[in-house]
Amino acid sequence: MEEPIPVKPLEIIPAIDLRGGQCVRLSQGDYARETVYADEPVAIAQRWASLGAPRLHVVDLDGARAGEPKQLELVAAICRAVPIPVQLGGGIRSETHLHQALDAGVQRVVMGSAAVQHPDLMARLFERYGDALVVAIDMREEHVATEGWQRLSEQNYLQFARKMEQLGAKRLLFTNIQRDGTLQGVDEASLRALLETVQLPVLASGGIRDESDLHALHTLAQTTSLEGVIVGKALYEGRITAQQLTRLFQTE
């Protein structure tokens, strides 16, 4: 009798976007289109952890805009308050910034702008930090955006992904900026193209609407290197309930 094919899990990772000490969400990366969801991000982090989240994705929006980390004290407080790993992105553009983030207690550091602008630096960091470093591929109109999504580079996102893989990247985080914070659903076509281009583990982000989107991505993960999905607005607006989330954390 043949052994059943094991089901590959999909990490469902709640997002906590920080701006001015508050938990917020932007629409399509636009700082002028901000919704504040909570003024106690540590309590929000504890809530997601208590429901069974495997890890948290924290973004320092102030840091992303400034080009350097701005909320490390709050990030450190989040890391101390939860028993699960935290990954951090936003304004981390040098090895010094990376060290600061790791010292704050995060397990993984997400870097995007530096990867576009300083590939030689990234090659050294990949070798030195390995799995602790994630490359963000923030895409708009098939090009990679930088500097808090405010500038659009000339690099095609698939070519950039291939380059990062060749330089030694261990994991990618893909976001279609035009879907982020819109509840319009994941850009599955662009995500599939990325998964067919590289063999690295990939985290997906941007546009998750409800439980059905997560099930669709779970199915996609069975035959690709999709490893996890980051969920923000759908959680904060109750499109995915606490009961659904707890079940998804346990089964997806």
Coordinates of N, CA and C in Angstrom, one line a residue:
M1 N 0.8 -1.2 0.0 CA 0.0 0.0 0.0 C 0.9 1.2 0.0
E2 N 0.6 2.2 -0.9 CA 1.4 3.4 -1.0 C 1.2 4.3 0.2
E3 N 2.3 4.9 0.6 CA 2.2 5.9 1.7 C 1.5 7.1 1.2
P4 N 0.7 7.8 2.0 CA 0.0 9.0 1.6 C 1.0 10.1 1.5
I5 N 0.8 11.0 0.5 CA 1.7 12.1 0.3 C 1.5 13.1 1.4
P6 N 2.5 13.5 2.1 CA 2.3 14.5 3.2 C 1.9 15.8 2.7
V7 N 1.1 16.5 3.5 CA 0.6 17.8 3.2 C 1.6 18.8 3.7
K8 N 2.0 19.7 2.8 CA 3.0 20.7 3.2 C 2.3 21.9 3.9
P9 N 2.8 22.3 5.0 CA 2.1 23.4 5.7 C 2.4 24.7 5.0
L10 N 1.6 25.7 5.3 CA 1.7 27.1 4.9 C 1.7 28.0 6.1
E11 N 2.7 28.7 6.4 CA 2.7 29.6 7.5 C 1.8 30.8 7.2
I12 N 0.9 31.1 8.1 CA 0.1 32.2 8.0 C 0.6 33.2 9.1
I13 N 1.1 34.3 8.6 CA 1.9 35.3 9.4 C 1.2 36.6 9.6
P14 N 0.7 37.0 10.7 CA 0.1 38.3 10.9 C 1.1 39.4 10.8
A15 N 0.6 40.5 10.2 CA 1.5 41.7 10.0 C 1.2 42.7 11.0
I16 N 2.2 43.4 11.5 CA 2.0 44.5 12.4 C 2.9 45.6 11.8
D17 N 2.2 46.6 11.2 CA 2.8 47.7 10.6 C 2.8 48.9 11.6
L18 N 4.0 49.4 11.9 CA 4.2 50.4 12.9 C 4.4 51.8 12.3
R19 N 3.7 52.8 12.8 CA 3.9 54.2 12.4 C 3.6 55.0 13.6
G20 N 4.6 55.8 14.1 CA 4.3 56.7 15.2 C 3.9 55.9 16.4
G21 N 4.4 54.7 16.6 CA 4.1 53.9 17.8 C 2.7 53.2 17.7
Q22 N 2.0 53.4 16.6 CA 0.7 52.8 16.5 C 0.7 51.6 15.5
C23 N -0.3 50.8 15.5 CA -0.5 49.7 14.6 C -1.4 50.2 13.5
V24 N -0.9 50.3 12.2 CA -1.6 50.9 11.1 C -1.6 50.0 9.9
R25 N -2.3 50.4 8.9 CA -2.2 49.8 7.6 C -2.3 50.9 6.5
L26 N -1.4 50.8 5.5 CA -1.5 51.7 4.4 C -2.2 51.0 3.2
S27 N -2.7 51.8 2.3 CA -3.3 51.3 1.1 C -2.3 51.5 0.0
Q28 N -1.8 50.4 -0.6 CA -0.9 50.4 -1.8 C 0.4 51.2 -1.4
G29 N 0.8 51.1 -0.1 CA 2.0 51.8 0.3 C 1.9 53.3 0.4
D30 N 0.7 53.8 0.3 CA 0.6 55.3 0.3 C 0.4 55.8 1.8
Y31 N 1.4 56.6 2.2 CA 1.4 57.1 3.6 C 0.2 58.1 3.8
A32 N -0.3 58.6 2.8 CA -1.5 59.5 2.9 C -2.8 58.7 3.1
R33 N -2.8 57.4 2.9 CA -4.0 56.6 3.0 C -3.7 55.6 4.1
E34 N -3.7 56.1 5.3 CA -3.4 55.3 6.5 C -4.7 55.0 7.3
T35 N -4.8 53.8 7.8 CA -5.8 53.5 8.8 C -5.2 53.0 10.1
V36 N -5.5 53.7 11.2 CA -5.0 53.3 12.5 C -5.9 52.2 13.1
Y37 N -5.3 51.1 13.5 CA -6.1 50.0 14.1 C -5.9 49.8 15.6
A38 N -4.8 50.3 16.1 CA -4.5 50.1 17.5 C -3.4 51.0 18.0
D39 N -3.5 51.5 19.2 CA -2.4 52.3 19.7 C -1.5 51.5 20.7
E40 N -1.7 50.1 20.8 CA -0.9 49.3 21.6 C -0.4 48.1 20.8
P41 N 0.6 48.3 20.0 CA 1.1 47.2 19.1 C 1.5 45.9 19.9
V42 N 2.0 46.1 21.1 CA 2.5 45.0 21.9 C 1.3 44.1 22.2
A43 N 0.2 44.7 22.6 CA -1.0 43.9 22.9 C -1.5 43.2 21.7
I44 N -1.4 43.8 20.5 CA -1.8 43.2 19.3 C -1.0 42.0 19.0
A45 N 0.4 42.1 19.2 CA 1.3 41.0 19.0 C 0.9 39.9 19.9
Q46 N 0.6 40.2 21.2 CA 0.3 39.1 22.1 C -1.0 38.4 21.7
R47 N -2.0 39.2 21.1 CA -3.2 38.6 20.7 C -3.0 37.5 19.6
W48 N -2.2 37.9 18.5 CA -1.9 37.0 17.4 C -1.2 35.8 18.0
A49 N -0.2 36.0 18.9 CA 0.5 34.9 19.4 C -0.4 33.9 20.2
S50 N -1.3 34.5 20.9 CA -2.2 33.7 21.8 C -3.2 32.8 20.9
L51 N -3.5 33.3 19.7 CA -4.3 32.6 18.8 C -3.6 31.5 18.0
G52 N -2.3 31.4 18.1 CA -1.5 30.4 17.6 C -0.6 30.7 16.4
A53 N -0.4 32.0 16.1 CA 0.5 32.4 15.0 C 1.9 31.8 15.2
P54 N 2.4 31.4 14.0 CA 3.8 30.8 14.1 C 4.9 31.8 14.2
R55 N 4.6 33.0 13.7 CA 5.6 34.1 13.8 C 4.8 35.4 13.5
L56 N 5.5 36.5 13.6 CA 4.9 37.8 13.3 C 5.8 38.6 12.3
H57 N 5.2 39.3 11.4 CA 5.9 40.2 10.5 C 5.7 41.6 10.9
V58 N 6.7 42.3 11.3 CA 6.6 43.6 11.8 C 7.3 44.6 10.8
V59 N 6.7 45.7 10.5 CA 7.2 46.6 9.5 C 7.3 48.0 10.2
D60 N 8.5 48.6 10.2 CA 8.8 49.9 10.7 C 8.5 50.9 9.5
L61 N 7.3 51.4 9.4 CA 7.0 52.3 8.3 C 7.8 53.6 8.4
D62 N 8.0 54.1 9.6 CA 8.8 55.3 9.8 C 10.2 55.1 9.3
G63 N 10.7 53.9 9.6 CA 12.1 53.6 9.2 C 12.2 53.4 7.7
A64 N 11.2 52.8 7.1 CA 11.2 52.7 5.6 C 11.3 54.0 4.9
R65 N 10.6 55.0 5.5 CA 10.6 56.3 4.9 C 11.9 57.1 5.1
A66 N 12.4 56.8 6.3 CA 13.6 57.6 6.7 C 14.9 56.9 6.2
G67 N 14.9 55.7 5.9 CA 16.1 55.0 5.5 C 16.9 54.4 6.6
E68 N 16.3 54.4 7.8 CA 17.0 53.8 8.9 C 16.0 53.4 10.0
P69 N 16.3 52.4 10.8 CA 15.3 52.0 11.8 C 14.9 53.1 12.7
K70 N 13.6 53.2 13.0 CA 13.1 54.3 13.9 C 12.3 53.8 15.1
Q71 N 11.9 52.5 15.1 CA 11.1 52.0 16.2 C 11.6 50.8 16.8
L72 N 13.0 50.7 17.0 CA 13.6 49.5 17.5 C 13.2 49.2 19.0
E73 N 13.0 50.3 19.8 CA 12.6 50.0 21.1 C 11.2 49.3 21.2
L74 N 10.3 49.8 20.4 CA 9.0 49.1 20.3 C 9.1 47.7 19.7
V75 N 9.9 47.5 18.8 CA 10.1 46.2 18.2 C 10.7 45.3 19.3
A76 N 11.7 45.8 20.0 CA 12.2 45.0 21.1 C 11.2 44.6 22.2
A77 N 10.3 45.5 22.4 CA 9.2 45.2 23.4 C 8.3 44.1 22.9
I78 N 8.0 44.2 21.6 CA 7.2 43.1 21.0 C 7.9 41.8 21.1
C79 N 9.2 41.8 20.8 CA 9.9 40.5 20.8 C 10.0 39.9 22.2
R80 N 10.1 40.8 23.2 CA 10.1 40.3 24.6 C 8.7 39.8 25.0
A81 N 7.6 40.3 24.4 CA 6.3 40.0 24.9 C 5.7 38.8 24.3
V82 N 6.3 38.2 23.3 CA 5.7 37.1 22.6 C 6.7 35.9 22.6
P83 N 6.2 34.7 22.6 CA 7.0 33.5 22.6 C 7.3 33.0 21.2
I84 N 7.0 33.7 20.2 CA 7.1 33.3 18.8 C 8.1 34.2 18.1
P85 N 8.8 33.7 17.0 CA 9.7 34.5 16.3 C 9.1 35.7 15.6
V86 N 9.9 36.7 15.5 CA 9.5 38.0 14.8 C 10.5 38.3 13.7
Q87 N 9.9 38.7 12.5 CA 10.8 39.2 11.4 C 10.4 40.6 11.2
L88 N 11.5 41.4 10.9 CA 11.3 42.9 10.8 C 11.8 43.4 9.5
G89 N 11.1 44.3 8.9 CA 11.5 45.1 7.8 C 11.2 46.5 7.9
G90 N 11.8 47.3 7.1 CA 11.5 48.8 7.1 C 12.8 49.6 7.5
G91 N 13.5 50.1 6.5 CA 14.6 51.0 6.8 C 15.9 50.3 7.1
I92 N 16.0 49.0 6.9 CA 17.2 48.3 7.2 C 18.0 48.2 6.0
R93 N 19.0 49.1 5.9 CA 19.8 49.3 4.6 C 21.3 49.2 4.8
S94 N 21.7 48.6 5.9 CA 23.2 48.4 6.1 C 23.4 47.3 7.1
E95 N 24.6 46.8 7.2 CA 24.9 45.8 8.2 C 24.7 46.3 9.6
T96 N 25.0 47.6 9.8 CA 24.8 48.1 11.2 C 23.3 48.1 11.5
H97 N 22.4 48.4 10.6 CA 21.0 48.3 10.8 C 20.6 46.9 11.1
L98 N 21.1 46.0 10.3 CA 20.8 44.6 10.5 C 21.2 44.1 11.9
H99 N 22.4 44.5 12.4 CA 22.8 44.2 13.7 C 21.9 44.7 14.8
Q100 N 21.4 46.0 14.6 CA 20.5 46.6 15.5 C 19.2 45.8 15.6
A101 N 18.7 45.4 14.5 CA 17.5 44.6 14.5 C 17.7 43.3 15.2
L102 N 18.7 42.6 14.9 CA 19.0 41.3 15.6 C 19.2 41.5 17.1
D103 N 19.8 42.6 17.5 CA 20.0 42.9 18.9 C 18.7 43.2 19.6
A104 N 17.7 43.7 18.8 CA 16.4 44.0 19.4 C 15.6 42.7 19.6
G105 N 16.1 41.6 19.1 CA 15.5 40.3 19.4 C 14.8 39.6 18.2
V106 N 14.8 40.3 17.0 CA 14.1 39.6 15.9 C 14.9 38.4 15.4
Q107 N 14.2 37.5 14.8 CA 14.9 36.3 14.2 C 15.3 36.5 12.8
R108 N 14.5 37.2 12.0 CA 14.8 37.5 10.6 C 14.7 39.0 10.3
V109 N 15.6 39.4 9.4 CA 15.6 40.8 9.0 C 15.3 40.8 7.5
V110 N 14.4 41.7 7.1 CA 14.0 41.9 5.7 C 14.6 43.1 5.2
M111 N 15.3 42.9 4.0 CA 16.0 44.0 3.4 C 15.6 44.1 1.9
G112 N 15.2 45.3 1.4 CA 14.8 45.4 0.1 C 15.6 46.4 -0.7
S113 N 15.5 47.7 -0.3 CA 16.3 48.8 -1.0 C 17.7 48.5 -1.1
A114 N 18.4 48.0 0.0 CA 19.8 47.7 -0.1 C 20.1 46.6 -1.1
A115 N 19.2 45.7 -1.2 CA 19.4 44.6 -2.2 C 19.4 45.1 -3.6
V116 N 18.6 46.1 -3.9 CA 18.6 46.7 -5.2 C 19.8 47.6 -5.5
Q117 N 20.1 48.3 -4.5 CA 21.2 49.4 -4.6 C 22.6 48.9 -4.4
H118 N 22.7 47.8 -3.6 CA 24.1 47.4 -3.2 C 24.2 45.8 -3.2
P119 N 24.1 45.2 -4.4 CA 24.1 43.8 -4.5 C 25.4 43.2 -3.9
D120 N 26.5 43.8 -4.0 CA 27.8 43.3 -3.5 C 27.7 43.2 -2.0
L121 N 27.1 44.2 -1.4 CA 26.9 44.1 0.1 C 26.0 42.9 0.4
M122 N 25.0 42.7 -0.3 CA 24.1 41.6 0.0 C 24.7 40.3 -0.1
A123 N 25.6 40.1 -1.1 CA 26.3 38.8 -1.3 C 27.1 38.5 0.0
R124 N 27.7 39.5 0.6 CA 28.5 39.3 1.8 C 27.6 39.0 3.0
L125 N 26.4 39.7 3.0 CA 25.5 39.5 4.1 C 24.8 38.1 4.0
F126 N 24.5 37.7 2.8 CA 24.0 36.3 2.6 C 24.9 35.3 3.2
E127 N 26.2 35.4 2.9 CA 27.1 34.4 3.4 C 27.3 34.5 4.9
R128 N 27.2 35.7 5.5 CA 27.4 35.9 6.9 C 26.2 35.5 7.7
Y129 N 25.0 35.9 7.3 CA 23.8 35.8 8.1 C 22.8 34.7 7.7
G130 N 23.0 34.2 6.5 CA 22.2 33.1 6.0 C 20.7 33.2 6.2
D131 N 20.1 32.3 6.9 CA 18.7 32.3 7.0 C 18.1 33.4 7.8
A132 N 18.9 34.2 8.4 CA 18.4 35.4 9.2 C 18.1 36.6 8.3
L133 N 18.4 36.5 7.0 CA 18.2 37.6 6.1 C 17.2 37.2 5.0
V134 N 16.2 38.0 4.8 CA 15.1 37.8 3.8 C 15.2 39.0 2.8
V135 N 15.1 38.7 1.5 CA 15.1 39.8 0.5 C 13.6 40.1 0.2
A136 N 13.3 41.4 0.3 CA 12.0 41.8 -0.1 C 12.0 42.2 -1.6
I137 N 11.0 41.6 -2.3 CA 10.8 42.0 -3.7 C 9.4 42.7 -3.7
D138 N 9.5 44.0 -3.7 CA 8.3 44.8 -3.7 C 8.0 45.3 -5.1
M139 N 7.0 44.8 -5.7 CA 6.8 45.0 -7.1 C 5.6 45.9 -7.4
R140 N 5.9 46.8 -8.4 CA 4.8 47.6 -9.0 C 5.0 47.6 -10.5
E141 N 4.0 47.2 -11.2 CA 4.1 47.2 -12.7 C 5.3 46.4 -13.2
E142 N 5.6 45.3 -12.5 CA 6.7 44.3 -12.8 C 8.1 44.8 -12.5
H143 N 8.2 46.0 -11.9 CA 9.5 46.5 -11.5 C 9.6 46.6 -9.9
V144 N 10.8 46.6 -9.4 CA 11.1 46.5 -8.0 C 11.1 47.9 -7.5
A145 N 10.3 48.2 -6.4 CA 10.2 49.5 -5.8 C 11.2 49.5 -4.6
T146 N 11.7 50.7 -4.3 CA 12.7 50.9 -3.2 C 12.2 52.1 -2.3
E147 N 13.0 52.3 -1.2 CA 12.8 53.4 -0.3 C 11.4 53.6 0.2
G148 N 11.0 52.6 0.8 CA 9.6 52.6 1.4 C 8.6 52.6 0.3
W149 N 8.9 51.9 -0.8 CA 8.0 51.8 -2.0 C 7.7 53.1 -2.7
Q150 N 8.6 54.1 -2.4 CA 8.3 55.5 -2.9 C 9.0 55.7 -4.3
R151 N 10.0 54.8 -4.6 CA 10.7 54.9 -5.9 C 10.7 53.6 -6.6
L152 N 10.6 53.7 -7.9 CA 10.5 52.6 -8.8 C 11.8 52.4 -9.5
S153 N 12.5 51.2 -9.3 CA 13.8 51.0 -10.0 C 13.5 50.5 -11.4
E154 N 14.6 50.3 -12.2 CA 14.5 49.8 -13.5 C 14.5 48.3 -13.6
Q155 N 14.7 47.6 -12.4 CA 14.9 46.2 -12.4 C 13.5 45.4 -12.4
N156 N 13.4 44.5 -13.4 CA 12.3 43.6 -13.4 C 12.3 42.7 -12.2
Y157 N 11.2 42.4 -11.7 CA 11.2 41.7 -10.4 C 11.6 40.2 -10.6
L158 N 11.4 39.6 -11.7 CA 11.9 38.3 -11.9 C 13.4 38.2 -12.1
Q159 N 13.9 39.1 -12.9 CA 15.4 39.2 -13.1 C 16.1 39.5 -11.8
F160 N 15.5 40.4 -11.0 CA 16.0 40.7 -9.7 C 16.0 39.5 -8.7
A161 N 14.9 38.7 -8.8 CA 14.8 37.5 -7.9 C 15.9 36.5 -8.3
R162 N 16.1 36.3 -9.6 CA 17.1 35.4 -10.1 C 18.5 35.8 -9.7
K163 N 18.7 37.1 -9.7 CA 20.0 37.7 -9.3 C 20.3 37.4 -7.8
M164 N 19.3 37.7 -7.0 CA 19.4 37.5 -5.6 C 19.7 36.0 -5.3
E165 N 19.0 35.1 -6.0 CA 19.2 33.7 -5.8 C 20.7 33.3 -6.1
Q166 N 21.2 33.9 -7.2 CA 22.6 33.6 -7.6 C 23.6 34.1 -6.6
L167 N 23.2 35.2 -6.0 CA 24.1 35.9 -5.0 C 24.1 35.1 -3.6
G168 N 23.1 34.2 -3.4 CA 23.1 33.4 -2.2 C 22.0 33.7 -1.3
A169 N 20.9 34.4 -1.7 CA 19.8 34.6 -0.9 C 19.1 33.3 -0.4
K170 N 18.6 33.3 0.8 CA 18.0 32.1 1.3 C 16.5 32.1 1.3
R171 N 15.9 33.3 1.2 CA 14.4 33.4 1.2 C 14.0 34.8 0.6
L172 N 12.8 34.8 0.0 CA 12.3 36.0 -0.6 C 10.9 36.3 0.0
L173 N 10.6 37.6 0.0 CA 9.3 38.1 0.4 C 8.7 38.9 -0.7
F174 N 7.7 38.4 -1.4 CA 7.1 39.0 -2.5 C 5.8 39.8 -2.2
T175 N 5.7 41.0 -2.6 CA 4.5 41.9 -2.5 C 4.2 42.6 -3.8
N176 N 3.0 42.5 -4.2 CA 2.5 43.3 -5.3 C 1.9 44.6 -4.6
I177 N 2.6 45.7 -4.7 CA 2.2 46.9 -4.0 C 0.8 47.4 -4.4
Q178 N 0.5 47.2 -5.6 CA -0.9 47.6 -6.1 C -2.0 46.8 -5.4
R179 N -1.7 45.7 -4.9 CA -2.7 44.9 -4.2 C -2.7 45.1 -2.7
D180 N -1.5 45.6 -2.1 CA -1.3 45.6 -0.7 C -2.4 46.6 0.0
G181 N -3.0 46.0 1.0 CA -4.0 46.8 1.7 C -5.3 47.1 1.0
T182 N -5.6 46.4 -0.1 CA -6.7 46.7 -0.9 C -7.8 45.6 -0.8
L183 N -7.5 44.5 -0.2 CA -8.5 43.4 -0.1 C -9.0 42.9 -1.4
Q184 N -8.2 43.0 -2.5 CA -8.6 42.6 -3.8 C -8.1 41.2 -4.2
G185 N -7.4 40.5 -3.3 CA -6.9 39.2 -3.6 C -5.5 39.2 -4.0
V186 N -4.8 38.1 -3.9 CA -3.4 38.0 -4.2 C -3.2 38.0 -5.7
D187 N -2.2 38.6 -6.2 CA -1.8 38.6 -7.6 C -1.1 37.2 -7.9
E188 N -2.0 36.2 -8.1 CA -1.5 34.8 -8.2 C -0.6 34.6 -9.5
A189 N -0.9 35.4 -10.5 CA -0.2 35.2 -11.8 C 1.3 35.6 -11.6
S190 N 1.5 36.8 -11.0 CA 2.9 37.3 -10.7 C 3.6 36.4 -9.7
L191 N 2.8 35.9 -8.7 CA 3.4 35.0 -7.7 C 3.9 33.7 -8.3
R192 N 3.0 33.2 -9.2 CA 3.4 31.9 -9.8 C 4.6 32.1 -10.7
A193 N 4.7 33.2 -11.4 CA 5.8 33.5 -12.3 C 7.1 33.5 -11.4
L194 N 7.0 34.1 -10.3 CA 8.2 34.2 -9.4 C 8.6 32.8 -8.9
L195 N 7.6 32.0 -8.5 CA 7.8 30.6 -8.0 C 8.4 29.7 -9.1
E196 N 8.1 30.0 -10.4 CA 8.7 29.3 -11.5 C 10.1 29.7 -11.9
T197 N 10.5 30.9 -11.4 CA 11.7 31.5 -11.7 C 12.9 31.1 -10.8
V198 N 12.5 31.0 -9.5 CA 13.5 30.7 -8.5 C 13.1 29.4 -7.7
Q199 N 14.0 28.8 -7.0 CA 13.7 27.7 -6.2 C 13.8 28.0 -4.7
L200 N 13.9 29.2 -4.4 CA 14.0 29.6 -3.0 C 12.6 29.6 -2.3
P201 N 12.6 29.4 -1.0 CA 11.4 29.6 -0.2 C 10.9 31.0 -0.4
V202 N 9.6 31.2 -0.6 CA 9.0 32.5 -0.9 C 7.8 32.7 0.1
L203 N 7.8 33.9 0.7 CA 6.6 34.4 1.4 C 5.8 35.3 0.5
A204 N 4.5 35.2 0.6 CA 3.7 36.1 -0.3 C 3.0 37.1 0.6
S205 N 2.7 38.3 0.0 CA 2.0 39.3 0.8 C 1.3 40.2 -0.2
G206 N 0.2 40.8 0.3 CA -0.5 41.8 -0.4 C -1.9 41.3 -1.0
G207 N -3.0 41.9 -0.5 CA -4.3 41.7 -1.1 C -5.1 40.6 -0.5
I208 N -4.7 39.8 0.5 CA -5.5 38.8 1.1 C -6.8 39.3 1.5
R209 N -7.9 38.6 1.1 CA -9.3 39.1 1.4 C -9.9 38.3 2.5
D210 N -9.8 36.9 2.5 CA -10.5 36.1 3.4 C -9.9 34.7 3.4
E211 N -10.6 33.8 4.1 CA -10.1 32.5 4.3 C -9.9 31.7 3.0
S212 N -10.8 32.0 2.0 CA -10.6 31.3 0.7 C -9.3 31.6 0.0
D213 N -8.8 32.8 0.2 CA -7.5 33.2 -0.4 C -6.4 32.3 0.2
L214 N -6.5 32.1 1.5 CA -5.5 31.4 2.2 C -5.5 29.9 1.8
H215 N -6.7 29.4 1.6 CA -6.8 28.0 1.2 C -6.2 27.8 -0.2
A216 N -6.5 28.8 -1.1 CA -5.9 28.8 -2.5 C -4.4 28.8 -2.4
L217 N -3.8 29.6 -1.5 CA -2.4 29.6 -1.4 C -1.8 28.4 -0.8
H218 N -2.6 27.8 0.1 CA -2.1 26.5 0.7 C -2.1 25.4 -0.4
T219 N -3.0 25.4 -1.3 CA -3.0 24.5 -2.4 C -1.8 24.8 -3.3
L220 N -1.5 26.0 -3.6 CA -0.4 26.4 -4.4 C 0.9 25.9 -3.8
A221 N 1.0 26.0 -2.5 CA 2.2 25.7 -1.7 C 2.6 24.2 -1.9
Q222 N 1.6 23.4 -2.2 CA 1.8 21.9 -2.3 C 2.7 21.5 -3.4
T223 N 2.8 22.4 -4.5 CA 3.6 22.0 -5.7 C 4.6 23.1 -6.0
T224 N 4.9 24.0 -5.1 CA 5.9 25.1 -5.3 C 6.7 25.3 -4.0
S225 N 7.5 26.3 -4.1 CA 8.4 26.7 -2.9 C 7.7 27.8 -2.1
L226 N 6.4 28.0 -2.3 CA 5.7 29.0 -1.4 C 5.7 28.4 0.0
E227 N 6.1 29.3 0.9 CA 6.4 28.8 2.3 C 5.4 29.5 3.3
G228 N 4.9 30.7 3.0 CA 4.1 31.4 3.9 C 3.4 32.5 3.3
V229 N 2.4 33.1 4.0 CA 1.7 34.3 3.5 C 1.5 35.2 4.7
I230 N 1.7 36.5 4.4 CA 1.6 37.6 5.4 C 0.2 38.2 5.2
V231 N -0.5 38.3 6.4 CA -1.9 38.8 6.3 C -2.0 40.0 7.2
G232 N -2.6 41.1 6.7 CA -2.8 42.3 7.5 C -4.2 42.8 7.6
K233 N -4.6 43.5 6.6 CA -5.9 44.2 6.7 C -7.1 43.3 6.9
A234 N -7.0 42.1 6.3 CA -8.1 41.1 6.4 C -8.3 40.7 7.9
L235 N -7.2 40.7 8.7 CA -7.3 40.4 10.1 C -7.9 41.5 10.9
Y236 N -7.4 42.7 10.6 CA -7.8 43.9 11.4 C -9.2 44.3 11.1
E237 N -9.7 44.0 10.0 CA -11.1 44.3 9.6 C -12.1 43.2 9.8
G238 N -11.6 42.1 10.4 CA -12.5 41.0 10.7 C -12.9 40.1 9.5
R239 N -12.3 40.3 8.4 CA -12.6 39.4 7.2 C -12.2 38.0 7.5
I240 N -11.2 37.8 8.4 CA -10.9 36.5 8.9 C -11.1 36.5 10.4
T241 N -12.0 35.7 10.9 CA -12.3 35.8 12.3 C -11.2 35.1 13.2
A242 N -11.3 35.3 14.5 CA -10.4 34.7 15.4 C -10.5 33.2 15.3
Q243 N -11.7 32.7 15.2 CA -12.0 31.3 15.2 C -11.4 30.7 13.9
Q244 N -11.6 31.3 12.8 CA -11.0 30.9 11.5 C -9.5 30.9 11.6
L245 N -9.0 31.9 12.2 CA -7.5 32.1 12.2 C -6.9 31.0 13.1
T246 N -7.5 30.7 14.2 CA -6.9 29.7 15.1 C -6.9 28.3 14.3
R247 N -8.0 28.0 13.6 CA -8.1 26.8 12.9 C -7.0 26.8 11.7
L248 N -6.9 27.9 11.1 CA -5.9 28.0 10.0 C -4.5 27.8 10.5
F249 N -4.2 28.4 11.6 CA -2.8 28.3 12.2 C -2.5 26.8 12.5
Q250 N -3.5 26.1 12.8 CA -3.3 24.7 13.2 C -3.3 23.7 12.0
T251 N -3.9 24.1 10.9 CA -4.1 23.2 9.8 C -3.4 23.6 8.5
E252 N -3.1 24.9 8.2 CA -2.6 25.2 6.9 C -1.1 25.0 6.9

